[in-house]
XYZ file of C-alpha atoms in Angstrom:
670
model
C -18.593 -5.082 272.454
C -15.090 -5.763 273.816
C -13.672 -5.213 270.334
C -15.335 -1.816 270.125
C -14.011 -0.777 273.571
C -10.486 -1.811 272.571
C -10.789 0.101 269.301
C -11.994 3.280 271.036
C -9.137 3.026 273.565
C -6.594 2.647 270.759
C -8.025 5.629 268.869
C -7.901 7.824 271.989
C -4.293 6.781 272.697
C -3.326 7.522 269.108
C -5.130 10.868 269.164
C -3.348 11.941 272.361
C 0.053 10.975 270.994
C -0.547 12.681 267.632
C -1.632 15.864 269.405
C 1.414 15.762 271.651
C 3.806 15.393 268.706
C 2.044 18.106 266.698
C 2.294 20.421 269.715
C 5.993 19.654 270.018
C 6.540 20.481 266.343
C 4.458 23.664 266.461
C 6.380 24.743 269.552
C 9.649 24.302 267.703
C 8.412 26.247 264.650
C 7.201 29.156 266.766
C 10.419 29.237 268.791
C 12.891 28.891 265.948
C 13.929 31.744 263.682
C 13.937 29.580 260.565
C 12.325 26.198 260.947
C 13.481 23.728 258.257
C 10.960 22.918 255.533
C 10.891 19.215 256.474
C 9.807 20.120 260.034
C 6.914 22.158 258.680
C 5.988 19.260 256.390
C 6.062 16.862 259.340
C 3.807 19.098 261.420
C 1.407 19.467 258.487
C 1.219 15.689 258.149
C 0.655 15.276 261.907
C -2.115 17.880 261.859
C -3.784 16.154 258.904
C -3.460 12.767 260.599
C -4.967 14.246 263.763
C -8.025 15.413 261.790
C -8.514 11.922 260.382
C -8.272 10.366 263.856
C -10.760 12.890 265.260
C -13.127 12.020 262.413
C -12.573 8.339 263.170
C -13.319 8.923 266.860
C -16.593 10.670 265.960
C -17.435 7.828 263.612
C -17.092 5.351 266.484
C -20.051 6.932 268.250
C -22.237 4.602 266.188
C -21.873 1.067 267.595
C -22.676 -0.627 264.284
C -20.074 1.471 262.493
C -17.638 0.696 265.290
C -18.050 -3.026 264.681
C -17.300 -2.620 260.982
C -14.056 -0.843 261.844
C -12.968 -3.233 264.608
C -10.408 -4.792 262.244
C -8.436 -1.540 262.495
C -7.368 -2.617 265.980
C -5.943 -5.968 264.842
C -2.298 -6.670 265.660
C -1.355 -6.191 262.018
C -3.958 -3.454 261.463
C -3.250 0.161 260.487
C -3.893 1.560 263.982
C -1.166 -0.515 265.588
C 1.326 0.182 262.798
C 0.598 3.899 263.075
C 0.848 3.898 266.881
C 4.161 2.023 266.734
C 5.732 4.567 264.381
C 4.475 7.556 266.379
C 5.776 6.043 269.615
C 9.191 5.675 267.984
C 9.010 9.272 266.746
C 8.173 10.355 270.301
C 11.242 8.519 271.599
C 13.473 10.003 268.889
C 12.263 13.514 269.589
C 12.666 12.935 273.326
C 9.574 15.041 273.732
C 8.630 13.627 277.121
C 11.616 15.065 278.891
C 12.431 18.082 276.735
C 9.655 20.484 277.614
C 8.489 23.214 275.321
C 10.806 26.141 276.026
C 12.139 28.438 273.350
C 15.578 28.308 274.898
C 15.660 24.579 274.303
C 14.945 25.006 270.611
C 17.495 27.782 270.195
C 20.160 25.816 271.987
C 19.700 22.350 270.489
C 17.729 22.823 267.295
C 15.476 20.169 265.775
C 16.410 16.759 267.274
C 16.259 14.787 263.989
C 18.318 14.976 260.825
C 16.543 15.902 257.602
C 16.531 12.368 256.198
C 15.141 10.925 259.443
C 12.383 13.543 259.454
C 11.554 12.773 255.822
C 11.242 9.071 256.654
C 8.669 9.843 259.330
C 6.796 12.108 256.900
C 6.539 9.234 254.410
C 5.365 6.799 257.084
C 2.735 9.211 258.408
C 1.504 9.787 254.844
C 1.023 6.029 254.443
C -0.780 5.734 257.777
C -2.954 8.725 256.953
C -4.013 7.179 253.662
C -4.685 3.752 255.192
C -6.832 5.150 257.988
C -8.678 7.513 255.680
C -9.560 4.778 253.195
C -10.683 2.481 256.011
C -12.849 5.250 257.393
C -14.810 5.467 254.160
C -16.649 8.652 253.230
C -14.975 11.774 254.490
C -13.724 15.146 253.311
C -10.724 16.871 254.838
C -9.769 20.533 254.560
C -6.025 20.805 254.200
C -3.429 23.416 253.442
C -2.450 24.350 249.900
C 0.927 22.743 250.457
C -0.676 19.266 250.808
C -3.509 19.703 248.337
C -2.021 17.623 245.494
C -1.247 14.638 247.688
C -4.466 14.924 249.687
C -6.607 15.124 246.552
C -5.185 11.783 245.464
C -5.877 10.061 248.748
C -8.676 11.966 250.484
C -11.197 12.209 247.624
C -12.047 8.528 247.642
C -15.793 8.643 248.219
C -16.854 5.054 248.313
C -14.320 3.982 250.915
C -15.646 0.476 251.482
C -16.006 -0.234 247.740
C -12.548 1.174 247.082
C -11.034 -1.102 249.692
C -12.777 -4.105 248.220
C -11.575 -3.280 244.709
C -7.986 -2.716 245.874
C -8.121 -5.999 247.781
C -9.497 -7.690 244.664
C -6.603 -6.387 242.570
C -3.951 -7.626 245.022
C -4.330 -9.269 248.424
C -0.782 -8.926 249.738
C 1.174 -6.102 251.385
C 3.621 -4.360 249.102
C 5.558 -2.082 251.458
C 6.658 -4.328 254.348
C 10.058 -5.086 252.817
C 10.642 -1.428 251.958
C 9.950 -0.325 255.513
C 12.430 -2.938 256.785
C 15.183 -1.827 254.383
C 14.435 1.836 254.983
C 14.871 1.396 258.731
C 18.284 -0.281 258.299
C 19.663 2.141 255.718
C 22.167 4.553 257.227
C 21.950 8.276 256.624
C 23.777 9.479 253.530
C 24.423 5.994 252.149
C 23.819 5.928 248.395
C 23.267 9.676 248.016
C 26.038 9.723 245.416
C 23.751 8.004 242.911
C 21.201 10.830 243.002
C 23.862 13.268 241.755
C 25.108 11.202 238.814
C 24.259 12.506 235.312
C 22.801 9.083 234.451
C 20.287 9.109 237.294
C 19.376 12.779 236.994
C 18.775 12.375 233.279
C 16.582 9.344 233.940
C 14.640 11.096 236.705
C 14.006 14.191 234.615
C 12.999 12.258 231.513
C 15.987 13.408 229.464
C 17.434 9.946 228.779
C 16.223 6.422 228.031
C 13.131 5.333 230.009
C 14.880 2.348 231.623
C 17.780 2.550 234.111
C 19.719 -0.637 234.895
C 21.954 -0.626 237.987
C 24.432 -3.524 237.999
C 26.446 -4.568 241.030
C 28.276 -7.572 242.425
C 26.832 -9.365 245.483
C 26.910 -7.157 248.571
C 27.433 -3.882 246.706
C 24.391 -2.338 248.398
C 21.946 -2.484 245.474
C 18.894 -3.029 247.678
C 19.724 -0.046 249.893
C 20.154 2.066 246.765
C 16.748 0.907 245.497
C 15.144 1.932 248.799
C 16.867 5.323 248.560
C 15.521 5.815 245.016
C 11.999 4.917 246.189
C 12.190 7.413 249.069
C 13.637 10.078 246.772
C 10.843 9.630 244.243
C 8.091 9.461 246.874
C 9.334 12.702 248.383
C 9.519 14.552 245.059
C 6.241 13.382 243.502
C 4.150 14.889 246.301
C 4.038 18.172 244.375
C 4.170 16.872 240.808
C 1.260 14.449 240.639
C 3.518 11.641 239.382
C 3.209 8.037 240.607
C 5.560 5.303 241.794
C 5.225 1.568 242.377
C 7.924 -0.882 243.420
C 8.850 -4.507 244.006
C 11.679 -6.049 246.024
C 12.326 -9.471 244.545
C 13.489 -12.145 247.028
C 14.800 -15.614 246.229
C 12.951 -17.009 249.254
C 9.567 -15.659 248.172
C 9.577 -16.719 244.530
C 6.256 -18.560 244.816
C 4.633 -15.423 246.246
C 6.115 -13.285 243.449
C 4.807 -14.971 240.337
C 4.554 -12.671 237.307
C 0.808 -12.277 237.882
C 1.470 -11.322 241.535
C 4.018 -8.716 240.442
C 1.628 -7.127 237.950
C -1.210 -7.204 240.500
C 0.913 -5.452 243.130
C 2.040 -2.737 240.698
C -1.541 -2.175 239.556
C -2.859 -1.885 243.105
C -0.135 0.573 244.088
C -0.804 2.808 241.091
C -4.603 2.664 241.268
C -4.463 3.608 244.974
C -2.690 6.851 243.996
C -5.530 7.992 241.721
C -8.244 10.412 242.945
C -10.829 7.698 242.280
C -11.036 4.150 240.967
C -11.102 4.189 237.131
C -14.484 3.243 235.716
C -13.068 0.377 233.657
C -11.531 -1.164 236.791
C -14.750 -0.815 238.770
C -16.776 -2.322 235.905
C -14.429 -5.283 235.582
C -14.565 -5.848 239.342
C -18.361 -6.029 239.264
C -18.259 -8.468 236.334
C -15.695 -10.869 237.772
C -16.142 -10.957 241.537
C -15.660 -13.143 243.500
C -13.117 -14.485 240.979
C -9.652 -12.919 241.007
C -8.715 -10.680 238.079
C -7.226 -12.460 235.066
C -3.661 -11.703 234.006
C -4.960 -10.070 230.808
C -7.128 -7.685 232.849
C -4.267 -6.773 235.162
C -1.875 -6.183 232.278
C -4.425 -4.007 230.458
C -4.994 -1.918 233.598
C -1.248 -1.589 234.158
C -0.621 -0.381 230.614
C -3.399 2.209 231.003
C -1.745 3.871 234.000
C 0.554 6.311 232.106
C -2.517 8.176 230.787
C -3.570 8.965 234.383
C -0.269 10.500 235.565
C 2.336 12.927 234.168
C 4.901 10.180 234.778
C 4.902 6.653 236.220
C 8.045 5.300 237.919
C 8.589 1.588 238.561
C 11.427 0.376 240.824
C 12.308 -3.345 240.783
C 15.166 -4.546 242.947
C 17.188 -7.778 242.598
C 16.021 -9.230 239.284
C 18.721 -11.887 239.703
C 16.816 -13.318 242.684
C 13.937 -14.245 240.366
C 13.855 -17.752 238.953
C 14.908 -17.687 235.302
C 12.101 -19.962 234.079
C 9.121 -19.300 236.350
C 9.622 -15.544 236.742
C 12.144 -13.818 234.465
C 10.936 -15.579 231.325
C 7.703 -13.556 231.592
C 8.888 -10.493 233.504
C 11.724 -9.408 231.229
C 9.466 -9.136 228.125
C 6.912 -7.326 230.314
C 9.517 -4.734 231.318
C 10.373 -4.187 227.645
C 6.710 -3.510 226.875
C 6.450 -1.147 229.850
C 9.533 0.671 228.578
C 7.883 1.073 225.163
C 4.624 2.344 226.713
C 6.227 5.219 228.619
C 6.968 3.837 232.098
C 10.273 4.888 233.619
C 11.944 1.767 235.028
C 14.679 1.518 237.664
C 16.014 -2.066 237.768
C 18.884 -3.668 239.702
C 20.644 -7.013 239.449
C 23.956 -8.810 239.689
C 25.816 -8.416 236.395
C 26.225 -12.052 235.382
C 22.724 -13.514 234.577
C 22.977 -13.600 230.788
C 19.233 -13.373 230.114
C 19.017 -10.139 232.124
C 21.994 -8.608 230.319
C 20.614 -9.408 226.886
C 17.052 -8.381 227.666
C 17.955 -4.979 229.138
C 20.063 -3.879 226.185
C 17.676 -0.914 225.769
C 18.441 0.563 229.216
C 20.898 3.144 230.504
C 23.464 1.146 232.509
C 25.467 2.117 235.559
C 27.734 -0.028 237.725
C 26.702 0.177 241.372
C 29.405 -0.124 244.010
C 29.888 1.538 247.361
C 32.133 4.631 247.072
C 34.828 5.263 249.651
C 32.857 8.154 251.151
C 29.894 5.876 251.925
C 32.083 3.200 253.480
C 34.053 5.731 255.534
C 30.822 7.292 256.789
C 29.369 3.890 257.719
C 32.517 2.769 259.597
C 32.612 5.982 261.621
C 28.912 5.711 262.469
C 29.248 2.114 263.656
C 32.230 2.896 265.888
C 30.601 6.062 267.226
C 27.464 4.129 268.252
C 29.365 1.376 270.064
C 30.771 2.830 273.331
C 33.247 -0.003 273.940
C 34.569 0.021 270.393
C 34.789 3.815 270.406
C 36.845 3.729 273.613
C 39.240 1.055 272.286
C 39.712 2.768 268.913
C 40.447 6.103 270.597
C 42.839 4.400 273.014
C 44.653 2.666 270.152
C 44.543 5.748 267.922
C 43.825 3.580 264.895
C 40.597 4.978 263.396
C 42.204 5.967 260.095
C 44.003 2.631 259.874
C 40.724 0.763 260.397
C 39.009 2.830 257.704
C 41.905 2.354 255.288
C 42.105 -1.430 255.756
C 38.357 -2.034 255.587
C 37.817 0.194 252.546
C 40.735 -1.407 250.730
C 39.462 -4.902 251.515
C 35.906 -4.118 250.451
C 36.644 -3.039 246.877
C 33.205 -1.531 246.581
C 31.346 -4.372 248.352
C 29.373 -2.660 251.109
C 28.416 -5.890 252.837
C 32.100 -6.662 253.434
C 32.505 -3.382 255.305
C 29.490 -4.257 257.419
C 30.873 -7.689 258.356
C 34.395 -6.393 259.021
C 33.408 -3.442 261.194
C 31.045 -5.644 263.221
C 33.970 -8.026 263.764
C 36.256 -5.181 264.849
C 33.648 -3.758 267.233
C 33.342 -7.121 269.012
C 36.984 -7.171 270.144
C 37.451 -6.995 273.941
C 40.830 -5.221 274.114
C 43.196 -2.993 272.150
C 45.532 -5.950 271.610
C 42.716 -8.108 270.191
C 41.539 -5.253 268.005
C 44.997 -4.774 266.495
C 45.474 -8.513 265.997
C 42.198 -8.820 264.077
C 42.960 -5.705 262.078
C 46.294 -7.252 261.097
C 44.515 -10.433 259.946
C 42.115 -8.398 257.829
C 45.051 -6.848 256.004
C 45.964 -10.244 254.664
C 42.532 -11.199 253.362
C 42.173 -11.639 249.619
C 38.871 -11.020 247.833
C 40.083 -11.851 244.357
C 36.980 -13.668 243.111
C 34.643 -11.225 241.402
C 31.810 -13.751 241.429
C 32.239 -14.743 245.096
C 33.884 -11.720 246.801
C 32.322 -12.529 250.177
C 33.752 -16.055 250.491
C 36.821 -15.171 252.632
C 34.580 -13.262 255.056
C 32.080 -16.097 255.204
C 35.003 -18.505 255.794
C 36.061 -16.433 258.784
C 32.515 -16.367 260.149
C 32.189 -20.149 259.794
C 35.518 -20.637 261.561
C 34.192 -18.572 264.483
C 30.896 -20.459 264.458
C 32.523 -23.913 264.438
C 34.758 -23.034 267.381
C 31.708 -22.964 269.655
C 30.266 -25.900 271.633
C 28.730 -28.660 269.503
C 25.192 -27.946 270.685
C 25.456 -24.320 269.560
C 26.953 -25.335 266.210
C 24.200 -27.895 265.557
C 21.486 -25.388 266.334
C 23.135 -22.737 264.158
C 23.283 -25.177 261.217
C 19.606 -25.968 261.755
C 18.772 -22.253 261.659
C 20.805 -21.746 258.472
C 19.169 -24.794 256.869
C 15.684 -23.501 257.573
C 16.457 -20.002 256.302
C 18.060 -21.409 253.148
C 15.331 -23.889 252.194
C 12.092 -22.549 253.678
C 9.427 -21.925 251.083
C 8.902 -18.360 252.259
C 10.375 -15.857 254.702
C 9.782 -16.978 258.291
C 8.814 -14.909 261.280
C 11.071 -15.031 264.323
C 8.433 -16.982 266.241
C 8.010 -19.527 263.431
C 11.746 -20.183 263.330
C 11.981 -20.536 267.112
C 9.374 -23.289 266.917
C 10.768 -24.975 263.799
C 14.239 -25.532 265.246
C 12.834 -26.750 268.588
C 10.587 -29.596 267.391
C 12.100 -32.924 268.464
C 11.348 -36.620 267.907
C 8.611 -38.194 270.078
C 7.668 -34.781 271.429
C 4.054 -33.806 270.824
C 3.844 -30.503 272.616
C 6.219 -27.579 272.871
C 6.548 -25.154 275.743
C 8.267 -21.784 275.439
C 10.959 -22.870 277.879
C 12.341 -25.267 275.237
C 12.734 -22.562 272.592
C 15.725 -20.214 272.207
C 15.260 -16.515 272.862
C 14.840 -14.374 269.724
C 18.205 -12.646 270.191
C 19.882 -16.040 270.443
C 18.926 -16.840 266.856
C 21.129 -14.074 265.489
C 23.908 -14.605 268.039
C 24.209 -18.308 267.205
C 24.736 -17.569 263.509
C 27.560 -15.066 264.009
C 26.121 -12.357 261.785
C 24.830 -14.540 258.936
C 21.179 -13.772 259.726
C 19.292 -10.543 260.323
C 15.910 -9.710 261.836
C 13.611 -7.200 260.157
C 12.090 -5.505 263.182
C 9.162 -3.916 261.347
C 7.816 -7.250 260.060
C 9.416 -9.419 262.789
C 10.823 -11.727 260.097
C 14.252 -13.319 259.977
C 16.384 -14.012 256.912
C 19.922 -14.686 255.734
C 21.973 -11.527 255.611
C 22.227 -11.736 251.813
C 21.281 -14.000 248.925
C 25.021 -14.681 248.469
C 25.027 -16.344 251.909
C 22.689 -19.047 250.626
C 24.992 -19.657 247.650
C 27.938 -19.995 250.020
C 26.173 -22.382 252.409
C 25.284 -24.694 249.514
C 28.597 -24.513 247.636
C 30.694 -25.087 250.743
C 28.378 -27.848 252.040
C 27.855 -25.997 255.312
C 24.314 -27.304 255.208
C 23.360 -30.743 253.883
C 22.188 -31.345 250.321
C 18.847 -29.898 249.254
C 17.343 -33.390 249.293
C 18.408 -33.985 252.906
C 17.415 -30.537 254.148
C 13.951 -30.814 252.600
C 13.618 -34.222 254.245
C 14.443 -32.723 257.654
C 12.033 -29.850 257.099
C 9.234 -32.206 255.968
C 9.704 -34.405 259.056
C 9.594 -31.308 261.284
C 6.331 -30.193 259.658
C 4.761 -33.656 260.086
C 5.876 -33.911 263.717
C 4.441 -30.483 264.410
C 1.143 -31.287 262.695
C 0.946 -34.403 264.909
C 0.940 -32.336 268.102
C -1.768 -33.199 270.616
C -2.987 -29.585 270.490
C -4.206 -30.143 266.928
C -6.421 -33.145 267.738
C -9.517 -31.032 267.317
C -12.986 -31.898 266.071
C -14.290 -30.343 262.842
C -16.636 -28.147 264.902
C -13.893 -26.482 266.936
C -12.760 -23.031 265.693
C -9.388 -22.945 263.956
C -8.398 -19.292 264.230
C -7.507 -19.464 267.943
C -5.117 -22.305 267.112
C -3.485 -20.337 264.288
C -2.948 -17.397 266.641
C -1.607 -19.512 269.475
C 0.564 -21.771 267.287
C 2.098 -19.534 264.609
C 4.087 -22.335 262.941
C 0.850 -24.187 262.100
C 0.282 -21.940 259.088
C 3.708 -22.695 257.603
C 3.669 -26.433 258.356
C 0.212 -26.944 256.843
C 0.782 -24.864 253.750
C 4.289 -26.067 252.864
C 4.422 -29.741 253.896
C 3.664 -30.841 250.340
C 6.458 -28.654 248.939
C 9.107 -30.205 251.200
C 7.836 -33.750 250.563
C 8.024 -33.119 246.829
C 11.704 -32.160 247.090
C 12.960 -34.776 249.543
C 12.718 -37.911 247.402
C 11.144 -41.130 248.621
C 12.498 -41.677 252.123
C 10.495 -40.306 255.015
C 10.591 -41.768 258.503
C 7.828 -44.353 258.567
C 6.888 -43.906 262.216
C 6.450 -40.141 261.887
C 3.957 -40.558 259.064
C 2.056 -43.388 260.730
C 1.346 -41.386 263.888
C 0.130 -38.438 261.837
C -2.133 -40.559 259.619
C -3.596 -42.440 262.573
C -5.294 -39.280 263.871
C -8.140 -38.117 261.668
C -8.555 -35.032 263.870
C -4.951 -33.977 263.256
C -5.508 -34.415 259.526
C -8.657 -32.313 259.752
C -6.694 -29.541 261.474
C -3.971 -29.799 258.841
C -6.418 -29.468 255.945
C -8.353 -26.634 257.535
C -5.154 -24.705 258.306
C -4.023 -25.259 254.749
C -7.361 -23.962 253.420
C -7.124 -20.975 255.728
C -3.859 -19.835 254.189
C -3.895 -20.892 250.540
C -5.951 -20.850 247.374
C -8.918 -23.194 247.551
C -8.690 -24.204 243.893
C -5.709 -26.465 244.684
C -6.656 -30.113 245.069
C -6.351 -31.296 248.654
C -6.027 -34.864 247.447
C -2.633 -34.168 245.969
C -1.340 -33.175 249.412
C -2.572 -36.183 251.363
C -1.813 -38.384 248.392
C 1.803 -37.301 248.646
C 1.815 -38.059 252.366
C 0.316 -41.517 251.764
C 2.875 -42.125 249.019
C 5.596 -42.035 251.648
C 3.790 -44.598 253.819
C 2.481 -48.150 253.406
C -0.993 -48.247 251.905
C -2.203 -50.160 254.987
C -1.731 -47.018 257.008
C -4.388 -45.066 255.084
C -7.538 -44.465 257.141
C -9.975 -47.337 256.814
C -13.142 -46.924 254.845
C -15.822 -45.463 257.055
C -13.412 -43.254 259.012
C -13.980 -39.478 258.674
C -10.995 -39.270 256.326
C -11.679 -42.261 254.076
C -8.975 -43.034 251.535
C -11.337 -42.530 248.578
C -11.503 -38.842 249.421
C -7.813 -38.368 248.751
C -6.462 -41.199 246.578
């Protein structure tokens, strides 16, 4: 019953906020002589979202139905994501303090720029679709302007079955990374690409189906990919076309196997159809509860062009895929997709030879940041930093800063970002000019490693700090370089705080979230939407390894494995098999990572693991039970558990295995 009450409260809060924002927008439209088209689109989306929420509120009048929808109110559920975005829109519009007077609108105009408004439109469209599908059976009356898009999303009749089928096709979330990149992309950055003859020809279907954007590390390829996705999503609303996308990440290679990539693309495209295709529904009924086979997914994917006038696929950072386990299958797949009528937008560094040879059929364009983009970004950063703005105006050196930074960058956008952040941190005019003079002398002659001089400067700053800060920064960089997947901020806080002979961990021992980024002097970034933390760029990992900033892979994996074992040995995890596990996973967020990835780190650290650490862990059958249950909770059950404990026992004397007759007898695992 408490879950239902919380859900109703969340729905009412969301309904009030949506109504308030829609009223604000309608007030602007009625008070302005010519309201921009994007404002009208935003208001239309808010009005449509409001109708869905009202329908959801009515639906909650039935207690049984309320219980089935209680998952909407989960922390990572669609209600909370929607509420978060609308609260941010409310802040950006400053609607609480502005009032609704015509004079206000005439004097100030619409508070947001066009691109910012369009971003909110896209987010509201996603939230609208998520909530509508969760709601199940419904029918909305909408304006002619939204009819094409609404017919795709709002005509799903069997909502619960549709959700199950989409979840069967692919269990992950495809848009989290895009939302993160979208939020960090500055206005106007990358717009030059949309005006090039190569891109316009590709978009309009006048040139080759595949477009290959090549750029050196830090050139801004990922931001350009996010811009292309937004551009396509905005334009296909009225054309009935479809788009699916993937951001490849070196740190998530095991979660982006070829079959995972195909499954994600299929789910994205199927969700844009008016209804689930019969062949997909039939195959789902035949195979459940088994996951779809790769042949089924590929067949469904190749059938998608017959359902849409055009299908666009955007894949960013092919070079971050492993050559053997990913690209060996993906590159031939892209060639087949090219031949079957998909329009592909692919990006990569220029030097992986297999990518260059495989994409010989594509239109190619070198991607590098133009001077206009870099100038715009530098001015924005200075303008938004009051201290830096004051010092630059006092020194009268804005044009000199722009000239030096643009010249140094040579088309590498990430260099501009590092350099302007460094300039903005200076405490006085004298310091600013001194650092600007140093930047004039920097050489970025290496085409393969253009960021090395900047990384050298960052490491010099980092190493000048107290030893304790340096050690913790190196630990952070080691974890972010070698972790099996992207970590949340909370997971990393725990991971770097686990110490020897310590079997509990209070929050007072952990660094504050902002400290994580401060310690690393700009080498790490936090994605606020997903609350994850990562290295600022894949090139940073290359640098840390090449320059031996972090220890060898063998040694780092050893440290990470020992941390996981120490954490799994915590007193909090000495639970009986009957005790529920989910409260532990919520309270101890690092438990999921430690349980699921211990075997991976043991496999890569060689044969030497601290004997005492293993012995304490193996002596507690309840800790081992918690470990196995947490691992089952977060991974495929078809993997053999014996291989995990067998690997742990391998690193310890055989005498330390549980005796026969104990709950975890050795015969179960060895």
